[in-house]
């Protein structure tokens, strides 16, 4: 079958413009956009429903370019359709301050749904987007009101197919029977090292069939647009399986080096671009040219989609009259607002309440807010539900109804042993709008999926990572499971909040602060072992990041002990030993250093007062605590296997050692003659 004349003109324009854009930047990946041009043109002219006039229309289809290095292609398509992306923006490709960065970034460029680039992330995000569609449809759709009925389309390449996160996510997608997820696999047999024959020879189609996907294979992705259009229609007809369409293409089609790795990651030479333009009927002496008929074709498609969006908005108006309660809830959720008075559902505690592990206190929060007041919370765990305590008692699992294991309206996802996929899928769920995902695993396994967690922060997504077994306090499982460096990493990451609550009030406060931040992910580091409830702790104090536990502190202190999580109670006990030796002590709980850094300098100075030595106590790496203290009690090696109290003793993280360190520090600085000021390192966050 053949491609129409106007389609061919559009395809060739994409190819030539991709060569110009990357050459103009003297950087980028021209080969994939040139090879993908027929596939992308078919998708956007015949299937993908997006509206440049209403880019956040909730009923739109979601498109993900998983091989984000090919983003020149996506920018070209957005430009053709009439999104806020001009030819001048294309000319500024990969320039500082442009809206056309080297890989697609959500919130940075209108029309980009998720941030991609690290291979495999996009397809995993797409699984999350498809889960979100099913969830929102099950929640809000009514007879004659298919508000949520969109497809999630994703293009991915050989590189994505080799990444483990892709395998994890696609395995789960098959299990969940996500019939509105359609993936187009650009099978061009090229990676940076050359032909995939050197490292990647598996039968991808058979693998996806084993996952439970519907599969198709097309052998002429360079010319046969009609077959691609038909294949997508066939995929749409399969409603109980996600679809993979393997399409064989030629990377850099039209270049003198087509089919070679040379066209993957470097701009084409000027002579090559000249012959490319001549081959495709363009003036070789002109750059950045889009024929009027190409604009006309894409603008006509945009007008079609605008009509669809207006029909959707009218449907929503009628829905609002027939289902006012559901409509009000939907509007609130799409705006990212939380229900009025939700904070009143958060549990509060006194020192008389029994000692409890913060993972159990987290469960108590989830039982209240997820079950009773915030219906957009959608949780899960990477096969550690009973350990992470992430499932509330009345929860229904998110499962395909045919499995009889749950419903698509369920709000608890069984991710299986797939930490990386869980993190990346949560990014897709959050990006869809209308849902707030949280997911649990052990803190040490956060870094199994760190590539995705980092993108959560970069993408400005509200995702809550419920990370239990947060220190050497997990005990017997030993150093393979005991996190040491994990929180140093999360605290060093921009736009990420790290909470390590010390008791029940701080755990509730951590959730309160995390849920209020609609453009920031949060890490909740929670204990396995029981902790006492502290005098002076409060939910509201957590939002300051660090604060003085006034009932447990002396006026005019000789030393300040700053601690987090399970070590706050150790610091409290250490302070009692110091007091028996005539030392006055201030106790500071620091559940979130990032929030503390955001406070006015006057507040920070009032907590960590000038001239008073500070000792930090945390049973993780001491790295980073030099900013807040003069000496540290913590970990400088990996942990050890044993009962947690014995492990603490072994590593000298005890009240007695804290007291000894406090006395040593006081003496040292008395002999030194002054206490170095911490303030110069306390610049406000920017």
PDB file of N, CA, C and O in Angstrom, residues 23 56 63 88-89 94 121 204 210 248 256 274 324 403-404 461 517 579 635 662 664:
ATOM      1  N   UNK A  23      21.310  20.392  12.868  1.00  0.00           N
ATOM      2  CA  UNK A  23      22.497  21.055  12.313  1.00  0.00           C
ATOM      3  C   UNK A  23      22.635  22.460  12.887  1.00  0.00           C
ATOM      4  O   UNK A  23      23.738  22.912  13.243  1.00  0.00           O
ATOM      5  N   UNK A  56      -4.627  21.289  27.686  1.00  0.00           N
ATOM      6  CA  UNK A  56      -4.847  20.472  28.880  1.00  0.00           C
ATOM      7  C   UNK A  56      -6.256  19.883  28.923  1.00  0.00           C
ATOM      8  O   UNK A  56      -6.716  19.455  29.987  1.00  0.00           O
ATOM      9  N   UNK A  63       0.276  11.276  24.322  1.00  0.00           N
ATOM     10  CA  UNK A  63       1.365  10.771  23.481  1.00  0.00           C
ATOM     11  C   UNK A  63       2.677  10.878  24.241  1.00  0.00           C
ATOM     12  O   UNK A  63       2.982  11.920  24.834  1.00  0.00           O
ATOM     13  N   UNK A  88      11.051  30.036  15.441  1.00  0.00           N
ATOM     14  CA  UNK A  88      12.201  30.556  16.192  1.00  0.00           C
ATOM     15  C   UNK A  88      12.561  29.625  17.346  1.00  0.00           C
ATOM     16  O   UNK A  88      13.744  29.454  17.666  1.00  0.00           O
ATOM     17  N   UNK A  89      11.553  29.025  17.968  1.00  0.00           N
ATOM     18  CA  UNK A  89      11.826  28.063  19.035  1.00  0.00           C
ATOM     19  C   UNK A  89      12.561  26.843  18.489  1.00  0.00           C
ATOM     20  O   UNK A  89      13.459  26.303  19.148  1.00  0.00           O
ATOM     21  N   UNK A  94      17.987  23.096  21.810  1.00  0.00           N
ATOM     22  CA  UNK A  94      19.113  22.796  22.693  1.00  0.00           C
ATOM     23  C   UNK A  94      19.890  24.043  23.136  1.00  0.00           C
ATOM     24  O   UNK A  94      21.056  23.943  23.513  1.00  0.00           O
ATOM     25  N   UNK A 121      12.027   5.033  30.435  1.00  0.00           N
ATOM     26  CA  UNK A 121      11.140   5.765  31.342  1.00  0.00           C
ATOM     27  C   UNK A 121       9.813   6.102  30.678  1.00  0.00           C
ATOM     28  O   UNK A 121       8.748   6.005  31.296  1.00  0.00           O
ATOM     29  N   UNK A 204      11.588  -9.758  20.417  1.00  0.00           N
ATOM     30  CA  UNK A 204      10.808  -8.838  21.246  1.00  0.00           C
ATOM     31  C   UNK A 204       9.315  -9.146  21.156  1.00  0.00           C
ATOM     32  O   UNK A 204       8.593  -9.091  22.158  1.00  0.00           O
ATOM     33  N   UNK A 210       4.221 -13.018  25.462  1.00  0.00           N
ATOM     34  CA  UNK A 210       4.262 -13.684  26.769  1.00  0.00           C
ATOM     35  C   UNK A 210       3.773 -12.762  27.876  1.00  0.00           C
ATOM     36  O   UNK A 210       3.197 -13.224  28.878  1.00  0.00           O
ATOM     37  N   UNK A 248       9.435  -1.859  11.239  1.00  0.00           N
ATOM     38  CA  UNK A 248      10.827  -1.827  10.787  1.00  0.00           C
ATOM     39  C   UNK A 248      11.069  -0.549   9.985  1.00  0.00           C
ATOM     40  O   UNK A 248      10.363  -0.267   9.016  1.00  0.00           O
ATOM     41  N   UNK A 256      22.889  10.144   3.369  1.00  0.00           N
ATOM     42  CA  UNK A 256      23.900   9.293   2.723  1.00  0.00           C
ATOM     43  C   UNK A 256      24.325   8.165   3.657  1.00  0.00           C
ATOM     44  O   UNK A 256      24.861   7.158   3.203  1.00  0.00           O
ATOM     45  N   UNK A 274      22.227  18.906   2.012  1.00  0.00           N
ATOM     46  CA  UNK A 274      21.942  19.439   0.680  1.00  0.00           C
ATOM     47  C   UNK A 274      21.349  18.364  -0.219  1.00  0.00           C
ATOM     48  O   UNK A 274      20.323  18.576  -0.883  1.00  0.00           O
ATOM     49  N   UNK A 324     -24.008  16.455  39.659  1.00  0.00           N
ATOM     50  CA  UNK A 324     -23.322  17.631  40.232  1.00  0.00           C
ATOM     51  C   UNK A 324     -22.241  17.275  41.248  1.00  0.00           C
ATOM     52  O   UNK A 324     -21.198  17.927  41.295  1.00  0.00           O
ATOM     53  N   UNK A 403     -10.290 -10.746  35.940  1.00  0.00           N
ATOM     54  CA  UNK A 403      -9.460 -11.584  36.811  1.00  0.00           C
ATOM     55  C   UNK A 403     -10.160 -11.916  38.121  1.00  0.00           C
ATOM     56  O   UNK A 403      -9.725 -12.812  38.849  1.00  0.00           O
ATOM     57  N   UNK A 404     -11.211 -11.167  38.437  1.00  0.00           N
ATOM     58  CA  UNK A 404     -11.942 -11.302  39.702  1.00  0.00           C
ATOM     59  C   UNK A 404     -11.042 -11.042  40.914  1.00  0.00           C
ATOM     60  O   UNK A 404     -11.328 -11.476  42.023  1.00  0.00           O
ATOM     61  N   UNK A 461       6.157  16.677  39.880  1.00  0.00           N
ATOM     62  CA  UNK A 461       5.004  15.818  40.107  1.00  0.00           C
ATOM     63  C   UNK A 461       4.820  15.535  41.596  1.00  0.00           C
ATOM     64  O   UNK A 461       5.787  15.308  42.314  1.00  0.00           O
ATOM     65  N   UNK A 517       2.165  20.020  48.766  1.00  0.00           N
ATOM     66  CA  UNK A 517       3.114  20.375  47.709  1.00  0.00           C
ATOM     67  C   UNK A 517       2.701  19.688  46.411  1.00  0.00           C
ATOM     68  O   UNK A 517       3.018  18.537  46.169  1.00  0.00           O
ATOM     69  N   UNK A 579      22.266  16.229  81.431  1.00  0.00           N
ATOM     70  CA  UNK A 579      21.719  17.069  82.501  1.00  0.00           C
ATOM     71  C   UNK A 579      22.188  16.589  83.873  1.00  0.00           C
ATOM     72  O   UNK A 579      22.403  17.397  84.787  1.00  0.00           O
ATOM     73  N   UNK A 635      26.454   7.007  60.781  1.00  0.00           N
ATOM     74  CA  UNK A 635      27.094   5.899  60.093  1.00  0.00           C
ATOM     75  C   UNK A 635      28.141   6.391  59.095  1.00  0.00           C
ATOM     76  O   UNK A 635      27.894   7.307  58.314  1.00  0.00           O
ATOM     77  N   UNK A 662      28.530  15.027  73.223  1.00  0.00           N
ATOM     78  CA  UNK A 662      28.154  16.384  73.618  1.00  0.00           C
ATOM     79  C   UNK A 662      29.169  17.004  74.559  1.00  0.00           C
ATOM     80  O   UNK A 662      29.577  18.168  74.386  1.00  0.00           O
ATOM     81  N   UNK A 664      32.321  16.147  74.897  1.00  0.00           N
ATOM     82  CA  UNK A 664      33.582  16.342  74.178  1.00  0.00           C
ATOM     83  C   UNK A 664      33.533  17.600  73.316  1.00  0.00           C
ATOM     84  O   UNK A 664      34.516  18.361  73.243  1.00  0.00           O
TER      85      UNK A 664
END
